[in-house]
Short mmCIF file of N, CA, C and O in Angstrom, two decimals:
data_model
loop_
_atom_site.label_atom_id
_atom_site.label_comp_id
_atom_site.label_asym_id
_atom_site.label_seq_id
_atom_site.Cartn_x
_atom_site.Cartn_y
_atom_site.Cartn_z
N MET L 1 115.16 205.31 113.49
CA MET L 1 114.87 204.43 112.65
C MET L 1 115.74 204.55 111.22
O MET L 1 115.68 205.63 110.27
N ASN L 2 116.90 203.58 110.82
CA ASN L 2 117.51 204.18 109.36
C ASN L 2 117.07 204.18 108.22
O ASN L 2 115.91 203.46 107.89
N ILE L 3 117.09 203.75 106.35
CA ILE L 3 116.87 204.42 105.03
C ILE L 3 116.84 202.20 105.22
O ILE L 3 115.57 201.66 105.23
N MET L 4 117.37 201.93 105.47
CA MET L 4 117.29 199.84 105.48
C MET L 4 116.69 199.08 105.62
O MET L 4 115.87 198.39 105.67
N GLN L 5 116.67 199.22 107.60
CA GLN L 5 115.50 198.94 108.37
C GLN L 5 114.44 200.03 108.15
O GLN L 5 113.12 199.14 108.18
N GLN L 6 114.63 200.61 107.45
CA GLN L 6 112.72 201.29 106.85
C GLN L 6 111.63 200.43 106.32
O GLN L 6 111.20 199.93 106.42
N ILE L 7 113.43 200.32 104.76
CA ILE L 7 112.98 199.63 103.99
C ILE L 7 112.41 197.79 103.89
O ILE L 7 111.58 197.50 103.76
N GLN L 8 113.71 197.30 104.50
CA GLN L 8 113.10 196.23 105.32
C GLN L 8 111.41 195.89 106.37
O GLN L 8 110.59 195.40 105.91
N GLN L 9 111.37 197.15 107.01
CA GLN L 9 110.03 196.76 108.19
C GLN L 9 108.23 197.04 107.47
O GLN L 9 107.56 196.20 106.99
N GLU L 10 109.19 197.81 105.61
CA GLU L 10 108.09 197.42 104.34
C GLU L 10 107.83 196.61 104.22
O GLU L 10 106.46 196.04 103.55
N GLN L 11 108.78 195.12 103.88
CA GLN L 11 108.89 194.59 103.24
C GLN L 11 108.31 193.22 103.80
O GLN L 11 108.03 192.63 103.67
N MET L 12 108.27 193.05 105.23
CA MET L 12 108.45 191.90 106.04
C MET L 12 106.01 192.29 105.53
O MET L 12 105.96 192.68 105.51
N ARG L 13 106.10 190.25 106.49
CA ARG L 13 104.67 190.37 106.51
C ARG L 13 104.04 190.20 107.32
O ARG L 13 105.23 190.18 108.38
N THR L 14 102.85 191.02 107.37
CA THR L 14 101.99 190.43 109.27
C THR L 14 100.49 189.34 108.82
O THR L 14 100.42 189.53 109.89
N ASP L 15 100.72 188.64 107.80
CA ASP L 15 99.43 188.10 108.10
C ASP L 15 99.91 185.91 108.18
O ASP L 15 99.07 185.72 108.20
N ILE L 16 100.77 186.21 108.64
CA ILE L 16 101.94 185.47 108.94
C ILE L 16 102.00 184.48 110.26
O ILE L 16 102.03 185.24 111.06
N PRO L 17 100.64 183.11 110.64
CA PRO L 17 101.23 183.26 112.23
C PRO L 17 102.12 183.05 113.10
O PRO L 17 102.54 182.27 111.86
N GLY L 18 102.29 182.53 113.99
CA GLY L 18 103.11 182.56 114.99
C GLY L 18 103.14 181.54 114.95
O GLY L 18 102.02 179.95 114.80
N PHE L 19 104.41 180.59 114.70
CA PHE L 19 105.21 178.78 114.29
C PHE L 19 106.09 178.75 115.25
O PHE L 19 106.95 178.97 114.85
N LYS L 20 106.42 177.49 115.28
CA LYS L 20 108.21 176.96 116.16
C LYS L 20 108.00 175.68 114.99
O LYS L 20 107.63 175.48 114.58
N ALA L 21 109.90 174.83 115.41
CA ALA L 21 108.96 174.18 115.61
C ALA L 21 109.11 172.82 116.27
O ALA L 21 108.64 173.01 117.22
N GLY L 22 108.38 171.84 115.21
CA GLY L 22 107.75 170.38 115.60
C GLY L 22 106.10 170.17 115.69
O GLY L 22 105.42 170.03 115.73
N ASP L 23 105.24 172.48 114.74
CA ASP L 23 104.68 172.02 113.97
C ASP L 23 103.82 171.12 112.84
O ASP L 23 104.48 172.03 112.14
N THR L 24 103.47 171.51 112.94
CA THR L 24 103.05 170.72 110.87
C THR L 24 102.02 172.39 110.40
O THR L 24 100.80 172.62 110.78
N VAL L 25 102.20 172.18 109.79
CA VAL L 25 102.15 173.18 108.85
C VAL L 25 101.31 172.74 107.42
O VAL L 25 102.25 172.38 106.70
N LYS L 26 100.24 173.77 107.09
CA LYS L 26 100.21 173.96 105.70
C LYS L 26 100.19 175.29 104.77
O LYS L 26 100.12 176.60 105.61
N VAL L 27 101.72 174.37 103.63
CA VAL L 27 102.15 176.21 103.00
C VAL L 27 101.36 176.46 101.52
O VAL L 27 101.50 174.63 101.39
N HIS L 28 100.41 177.09 101.27
CA HIS L 28 100.06 178.00 99.71
C HIS L 28 100.91 178.11 98.82
O HIS L 28 100.53 179.10 99.49
N VAL L 29 101.51 177.29 98.32
CA VAL L 29 102.91 178.02 98.06
C VAL L 29 101.89 178.29 96.00
O VAL L 29 101.10 177.94 95.43
N ARG L 30 102.38 179.69 95.94
CA ARG L 30 101.80 180.01 94.64
C ARG L 30 102.65 178.84 93.24
O ARG L 30 104.52 179.75 93.19
N ILE L 31 102.09 178.81 92.05
CA ILE L 31 102.98 177.98 91.43
C ILE L 31 103.77 178.74 89.95
O ILE L 31 101.82 178.18 89.34
N ILE L 32 104.15 179.23 88.99
CA ILE L 32 103.79 179.30 87.69
C ILE L 32 104.83 177.87 86.92
O ILE L 32 105.54 177.82 86.98
N GLU L 33 103.62 178.19 85.91
CA GLU L 33 104.09 176.96 84.74
C GLU L 33 104.14 177.37 83.44
O GLU L 33 102.92 178.07 83.47
N GLY L 34 104.54 178.54 83.44
CA GLY L 34 104.16 178.97 81.16
C GLY L 34 103.59 180.11 81.68
O GLY L 34 103.32 180.74 82.46
N GLU L 35 102.21 179.97 81.44
CA GLU L 35 101.49 181.80 81.49
C GLU L 35 100.78 181.06 82.69
O GLU L 35 99.53 181.83 82.69
N LYS L 36 99.80 179.93 83.47
CA LYS L 36 99.87 179.52 84.07
C LYS L 36 99.70 180.05 85.33
O LYS L 36 101.18 179.20 85.90
N GLU L 37 98.83 179.85 86.26
CA GLU L 37 99.17 179.93 88.16
C GLU L 37 98.62 179.25 88.61
O GLU L 37 97.44 179.30 88.49
N ARG L 38 98.88 177.91 88.90
CA ARG L 38 97.76 177.97 90.01
C ARG L 38 98.44 177.76 92.25
O ARG L 38 99.78 177.95 92.02
N VAL L 39 97.19 177.60 93.09
CA VAL L 39 97.84 177.40 94.29
C VAL L 39 98.31 175.72 94.95
O VAL L 39 97.25 174.72 94.74
N GLN L 40 99.36 175.33 95.13
CA GLN L 40 100.11 173.90 95.63
C GLN L 40 99.97 174.27 97.23
O GLN L 40 101.27 175.39 97.62
N VAL L 41 99.45 173.03 97.79
CA VAL L 41 100.13 173.41 99.05
C VAL L 41 100.91 171.63 100.02
O VAL L 41 100.82 170.55 98.85
N PHE L 42 101.59 172.89 100.76
CA PHE L 42 102.75 171.42 100.71
C PHE L 42 102.66 171.71 102.09
O PHE L 42 102.95 172.60 103.10
N GLN L 43 102.14 170.97 102.69
CA GLN L 43 102.47 170.28 103.68
C GLN L 43 102.66 169.39 105.01
O GLN L 43 103.52 168.22 104.27
N GLY L 44 104.17 170.13 106.09
CA GLY L 44 104.84 169.04 107.05
C GLY L 44 105.22 168.83 107.88
O GLY L 44 104.03 170.07 109.00
N THR L 45 105.76 169.09 108.50
CA THR L 45 106.17 169.44 110.49
C THR L 45 107.09 170.11 109.82
O THR L 45 108.18 170.33 108.63
N VAL L 46 107.82 171.57 110.64
CA VAL L 46 108.59 172.24 111.00
C VAL L 46 110.11 172.04 111.55
O VAL L 46 109.29 171.12 112.76
N LEU L 47 110.59 171.76 111.02
CA LEU L 47 112.22 171.82 111.40
C LEU L 47 113.23 172.89 111.82
O LEU L 47 113.31 172.12 113.28
N ARG L 48 112.66 173.98 111.13
CA ARG L 48 113.67 175.06 111.95
C ARG L 48 112.64 176.26 111.03
O ARG L 48 112.30 176.62 110.48
N VAL L 49 112.91 177.10 112.42
CA VAL L 49 112.12 178.10 111.30
C VAL L 49 113.79 179.55 112.42
O VAL L 49 114.15 179.25 113.10
N LYS L 50 114.45 179.68 111.57
CA LYS L 50 115.31 180.62 110.85
C LYS L 50 114.61 182.40 111.64
O LYS L 50 114.04 182.93 110.13
N ARG L 51 114.88 183.39 112.49
CA ARG L 51 114.68 184.39 111.91
C ARG L 51 114.81 185.75 111.48
O ARG L 51 117.03 184.96 111.97
N GLY L 52 114.49 186.29 111.62
CA GLY L 52 115.29 188.33 110.67
C GLY L 52 115.04 188.28 110.87
O GLY L 52 113.12 189.08 111.00
N THR L 53 114.80 189.62 109.71
CA THR L 53 113.64 190.77 109.22
C THR L 53 113.19 190.10 107.62
O THR L 53 112.59 188.91 107.75
N THR L 54 114.07 190.65 106.65
CA THR L 54 113.08 189.99 104.95
C THR L 54 113.91 188.64 105.58
O THR L 54 113.34 188.52 103.89
N ASN L 55 115.45 188.44 105.67
CA ASN L 55 115.88 186.97 104.59
C ASN L 55 115.36 185.88 106.34
O ASN L 55 116.27 184.70 106.27
N SER L 56 114.23 185.76 106.91
CA SER L 56 113.17 184.62 108.10
C SER L 56 112.87 183.91 106.34
O SER L 56 112.14 183.83 105.60
N THR L 57 113.53 182.68 107.00
CA THR L 57 112.96 181.92 106.19
C THR L 57 112.72 180.64 107.51
O THR L 57 113.02 180.54 108.74
N PHE L 58 111.93 180.00 106.95
CA PHE L 58 112.22 178.18 107.74
C PHE L 58 111.71 176.96 107.05
O PHE L 58 111.50 176.88 105.48
N LEU L 59 111.79 175.34 107.74
CA LEU L 59 112.17 174.33 106.43
C LEU L 59 111.52 173.38 106.85
O LEU L 59 110.99 173.51 108.45
N VAL L 60 110.35 173.33 105.97
CA VAL L 60 109.19 172.36 106.59
C VAL L 60 109.77 170.94 105.29
O VAL L 60 110.28 170.92 104.73
N ARG L 61 109.57 169.92 106.57
CA ARG L 61 109.36 168.69 105.75
C ARG L 61 108.34 167.75 105.63
O ARG L 61 107.25 167.39 106.77
N LYS L 62 107.64 166.62 105.22
CA LYS L 62 106.55 166.01 104.30
C LYS L 62 107.55 164.73 104.11
O LYS L 62 108.15 164.94 103.39
N ILE L 63 106.74 163.34 104.16
CA ILE L 63 106.88 161.76 103.09
C ILE L 63 105.88 162.34 102.63
O ILE L 63 105.08 162.39 102.58
N SER L 64 106.58 162.20 101.03
CA SER L 64 105.43 162.08 99.66
C SER L 64 106.90 160.43 99.15
O SER L 64 107.37 160.62 98.97
N ASP L 65 105.65 158.81 99.09
CA ASP L 65 106.28 158.25 98.76
C ASP L 65 106.77 157.45 99.30
O ASP L 65 107.59 156.80 98.81
N GLY L 66 107.24 157.32 100.69
CA GLY L 66 108.69 157.00 100.79
C GLY L 66 108.92 157.53 101.44
O GLY L 66 110.58 157.53 101.31
N VAL L 67 109.81 158.82 101.20
CA VAL L 67 110.53 159.44 100.70
C VAL L 67 110.70 160.55 101.38
O VAL L 67 109.23 161.64 100.81
N GLY L 68 111.72 161.02 101.93
CA GLY L 68 111.63 162.99 102.52
C GLY L 68 111.54 163.74 101.80
O GLY L 68 112.59 163.87 101.11
N VAL L 69 110.51 164.22 101.54
CA VAL L 69 110.92 165.50 100.87
C VAL L 69 111.26 166.72 101.55
O VAL L 69 110.36 167.54 102.67
N GLU L 70 112.47 168.02 101.47
CA GLU L 70 112.64 169.20 102.66
C GLU L 70 112.64 170.24 101.66
O GLU L 70 113.17 170.23 101.07
N ARG L 71 111.68 171.09 101.94
CA ARG L 71 111.52 172.57 101.93
C ARG L 71 111.74 173.79 102.38
O ARG L 71 111.20 173.95 103.05
N VAL L 72 112.84 174.73 102.08
CA VAL L 72 112.90 176.54 102.49
C VAL L 72 111.60 177.15 101.79
O VAL L 72 111.93 177.31 100.49
N PHE L 73 110.83 177.79 103.43
CA PHE L 73 110.83 179.25 102.45
C PHE L 73 111.35 179.98 102.91
O PHE L 73 111.12 180.49 104.45
N PRO L 74 111.06 180.93 101.96
CA PRO L 74 111.54 182.64 102.31
C PRO L 74 109.88 183.24 103.48
O PRO L 74 109.28 183.14 102.50
N LEU L 75 110.15 183.40 104.56
CA LEU L 75 109.22 183.90 105.20
C LEU L 75 108.46 185.08 104.74
O LEU L 75 106.33 184.60 104.33
N ASN L 76 108.83 186.00 104.17
CA ASN L 76 108.33 187.28 103.71
C ASN L 76 107.93 187.56 102.08
O ASN L 76 107.92 188.17 101.34
N SER L 77 108.66 185.85 101.40
CA SER L 77 108.14 185.93 100.07
C SER L 77 106.79 186.34 99.67
O SER L 77 105.39 185.46 99.53
N PRO L 78 106.42 186.36 98.55
CA PRO L 78 105.09 187.26 96.80
C PRO L 78 104.43 185.89 97.57
O PRO L 78 102.98 186.19 96.52
N PHE L 79 105.92 183.97 97.04
CA PHE L 79 104.60 183.14 96.19
C PHE L 79 103.91 182.36 97.12
O PHE L 79 103.17 181.40 96.64
N ILE L 80 104.03 183.24 98.36
CA ILE L 80 103.93 181.89 99.56
C ILE L 80 101.99 183.12 100.16
O ILE L 80 102.23 184.13 100.29
N GLU L 81 101.11 182.32 99.59
CA GLU L 81 99.69 182.70 99.05
C GLU L 81 99.30 182.60 101.07
O GLU L 81 99.08 183.88 101.99
N LYS L 82 99.77 181.44 101.91
CA LYS L 82 99.23 181.97 103.10
C LYS L 82 99.80 180.58 104.13
O LYS L 82 99.56 179.63 102.79
N VAL L 83 99.91 180.56 105.17
CA VAL L 83 100.20 179.57 106.48
C VAL L 83 99.05 179.53 106.89
O VAL L 83 99.24 180.17 108.39
N GLU L 84 98.73 177.42 107.00
CA GLU L 84 97.99 177.54 108.24
C GLU L 84 98.99 176.89 109.10
O GLU L 84 99.74 176.09 108.96
N VAL L 85 98.15 176.48 110.20
CA VAL L 85 99.41 175.76 111.40
C VAL L 85 97.99 175.35 111.41
O VAL L 85 96.86 175.18 112.02
N VAL L 86 98.30 173.40 111.68
CA VAL L 86 98.19 172.73 111.29
C VAL L 86 97.62 171.60 113.12
O VAL L 86 96.53 171.27 113.72
N THR L 87 98.30 171.67 113.07
CA THR L 87 98.70 170.62 115.22
C THR L 87 100.06 171.63 115.73
O THR L 87 100.74 172.60 114.57
N ARG L 88 100.20 172.27 117.05
CA ARG L 88 101.58 173.05 117.35
C ARG L 88 102.13 171.46 118.34
O ARG L 88 101.48 170.12 118.65
N GLY L 89 103.37 170.96 118.02
CA GLY L 89 104.17 169.73 118.27
C GLY L 89 104.64 170.52 119.50
O GLY L 89 104.96 171.33 120.75
N LYS L 90 104.91 169.39 121.01
CA LYS L 90 105.84 169.46 121.70
C LYS L 90 106.90 168.75 121.61
O LYS L 90 107.80 167.72 122.05
N VAL L 91 107.77 170.39 121.60
CA VAL L 91 109.51 169.65 120.98
C VAL L 91 110.38 170.60 122.47
O VAL L 91 110.09 170.92 122.87
N ARG L 92 111.54 169.67 122.08
CA ARG L 92 111.76 170.55 123.61
C ARG L 92 113.37 170.99 122.50
O ARG L 92 114.21 171.87 123.21
N GLN L 93 113.56 170.92 121.55
CA GLN L 93 114.62 171.58 120.04
C GLN L 93 113.89 172.87 119.85
O GLN L 93 113.42 171.94 119.59
N GLY L 94 115.03 173.43 119.53
CA GLY L 94 114.37 174.43 118.46
C GLY L 94 114.76 174.17 117.02
O GLY L 94 114.23 174.45 116.27
N ARG L 95 115.93 172.47 117.06
CA ARG L 95 115.16 172.69 115.53
C ARG L 95 115.95 171.30 115.51
O ARG L 95 116.53 170.19 116.32
N ILE L 96 115.01 169.96 114.81
CA ILE L 96 114.37 169.41 115.44
C ILE L 96 115.06 167.91 113.75
O ILE L 96 114.37 167.27 113.41
N TYR L 97 115.88 168.90 113.96
CA TYR L 97 117.19 167.57 112.59
C TYR L 97 117.16 166.03 113.53
O TYR L 97 117.07 164.97 111.83
N PHE L 98 116.79 165.73 114.10
CA PHE L 98 117.23 164.13 114.64
C PHE L 98 115.49 163.53 113.97
O PHE L 98 115.66 162.39 113.96
N LEU L 99 115.01 164.38 113.40
CA LEU L 99 113.41 163.62 112.61
C LEU L 99 114.00 163.13 111.40
O LEU L 99 113.41 162.26 110.82
N ARG L 100 114.86 163.70 111.24
CA ARG L 100 116.00 162.94 109.58
C ARG L 100 115.96 161.26 109.97
O ARG L 100 115.59 160.54 108.78
N LYS L 101 116.15 161.14 110.83
CA LYS L 101 116.91 159.95 111.11
C LYS L 101 115.50 158.41 110.93
O LYS L 101 115.85 157.83 111.27
N LEU L 102 114.68 159.23 112.13
CA LEU L 102 113.30 158.28 112.18
C LEU L 102 112.68 158.07 111.38
O LEU L 102 112.23 158.84 110.00
N ARG L 103 112.11 157.48 111.12
CA ARG L 103 110.41 156.37 110.81
C ARG L 103 109.45 155.80 111.30
O ARG L 103 109.25 155.18 112.62
N GLY L 104 108.23 156.44 110.35
CA GLY L 104 107.39 155.74 110.96
C GLY L 104 107.23 155.81 112.20
O GLY L 104 107.36 157.01 112.10
N LYS L 105 105.73 155.26 113.37
CA LYS L 105 106.03 155.63 114.83
C LYS L 105 106.91 156.65 115.74
O LYS L 105 106.55 157.13 116.18
N ALA L 106 108.25 155.72 115.78
CA ALA L 106 109.58 157.51 116.13
C ALA L 106 109.82 158.95 115.33
O ALA L 106 109.79 159.17 116.76
N ALA L 107 109.17 158.42 114.64
CA ALA L 107 108.56 160.25 114.18
C ALA L 107 108.18 161.02 114.00
O ALA L 107 107.60 162.53 113.93
N ARG L 108 106.33 160.66 114.75
CA ARG L 108 105.50 161.26 116.01
C ARG L 108 105.87 162.41 116.89
O ARG L 108 106.46 161.90 117.53
N ILE L 109 105.03 163.51 116.56
CA ILE L 109 105.75 164.42 117.71
C ILE L 109 104.52 165.07 118.08
O ILE L 109 103.57 165.00 118.17
N LYS L 110 104.56 164.61 119.53
CA LYS L 110 102.92 164.94 120.07
C LYS L 110 102.84 166.35 120.06
O LYS L 110 103.63 166.85 120.26
N ALA L 111 100.97 166.33 120.39
CA ALA L 111 100.54 167.98 120.54
C ALA L 111 100.87 168.23 121.04
O ALA L 111 100.89 168.24 122.52
N ARG L 112 101.25 169.70 121.71
CA ARG L 112 99.93 170.74 122.15
C ARG L 112 99.78 170.77 122.50
O ARG L 112 98.73 170.95 122.02
N THR L 113 98.94 170.83 124.58
CA THR L 113 98.21 170.74 124.85
C THR L 113 97.53 172.04 124.74
O THR L 113 96.32 172.93 125.03
N ASP L 114 98.64 173.53 125.21
CA ASP L 114 98.66 173.88 125.67
C ASP L 114 98.43 175.78 125.04
O ASP L 114 98.87 176.85 125.00
N TRP L 115 98.67 175.31 123.42
CA TRP L 115 99.05 176.64 122.07
C TRP L 115 98.10 176.79 122.37
O TRP L 115 97.87 178.13 121.61
N HIS L 116 96.49 176.76 123.12
CA HIS L 116 95.69 177.69 122.59
C HIS L 116 95.85 179.61 123.68
O HIS L 116 95.15 180.65 123.18
N LYS L 117 97.08 179.63 124.36
CA LYS L 117 97.50 180.25 125.02
C LYS L 117 98.50 181.48 124.22
O LYS L 117 99.19 182.04 125.52
N GLY L 118 98.71 180.73 123.39
CA GLY L 118 99.04 182.29 122.45
C GLY L 118 100.49 181.07 121.76
O GLY L 118 99.99 180.01 121.30
N ASN L 119 101.78 181.57 121.57
CA ASN L 119 102.48 181.21 121.36
C ASN L 119 103.49 180.26 121.30
O ASN L 119 104.93 180.02 121.94
#
């Protein structure tokens, strides 16, 4: 293992649970406003997960006051307090961008029933 891989391995987080596109997650993010620091929860559906080493990201979408809000989170960021998986979704694609066009009941994702067996 060369020095770059060793440094990247040290920076990676191991406390993030396994999730994939279609899952509903709660992302607890540390927000710093001036001198104050607080934790804000962003709950939504994962649209995609970009795998990698230290540059891994995941895209979460939620509906806030009738407007779709998407946010990209770096997986290994120190600003992420924790990630909780609320429900596992049953989808057939790795990137579910088609969810952006759907509204209301059409935008629902079926729950996966075999999610206790692993990822």
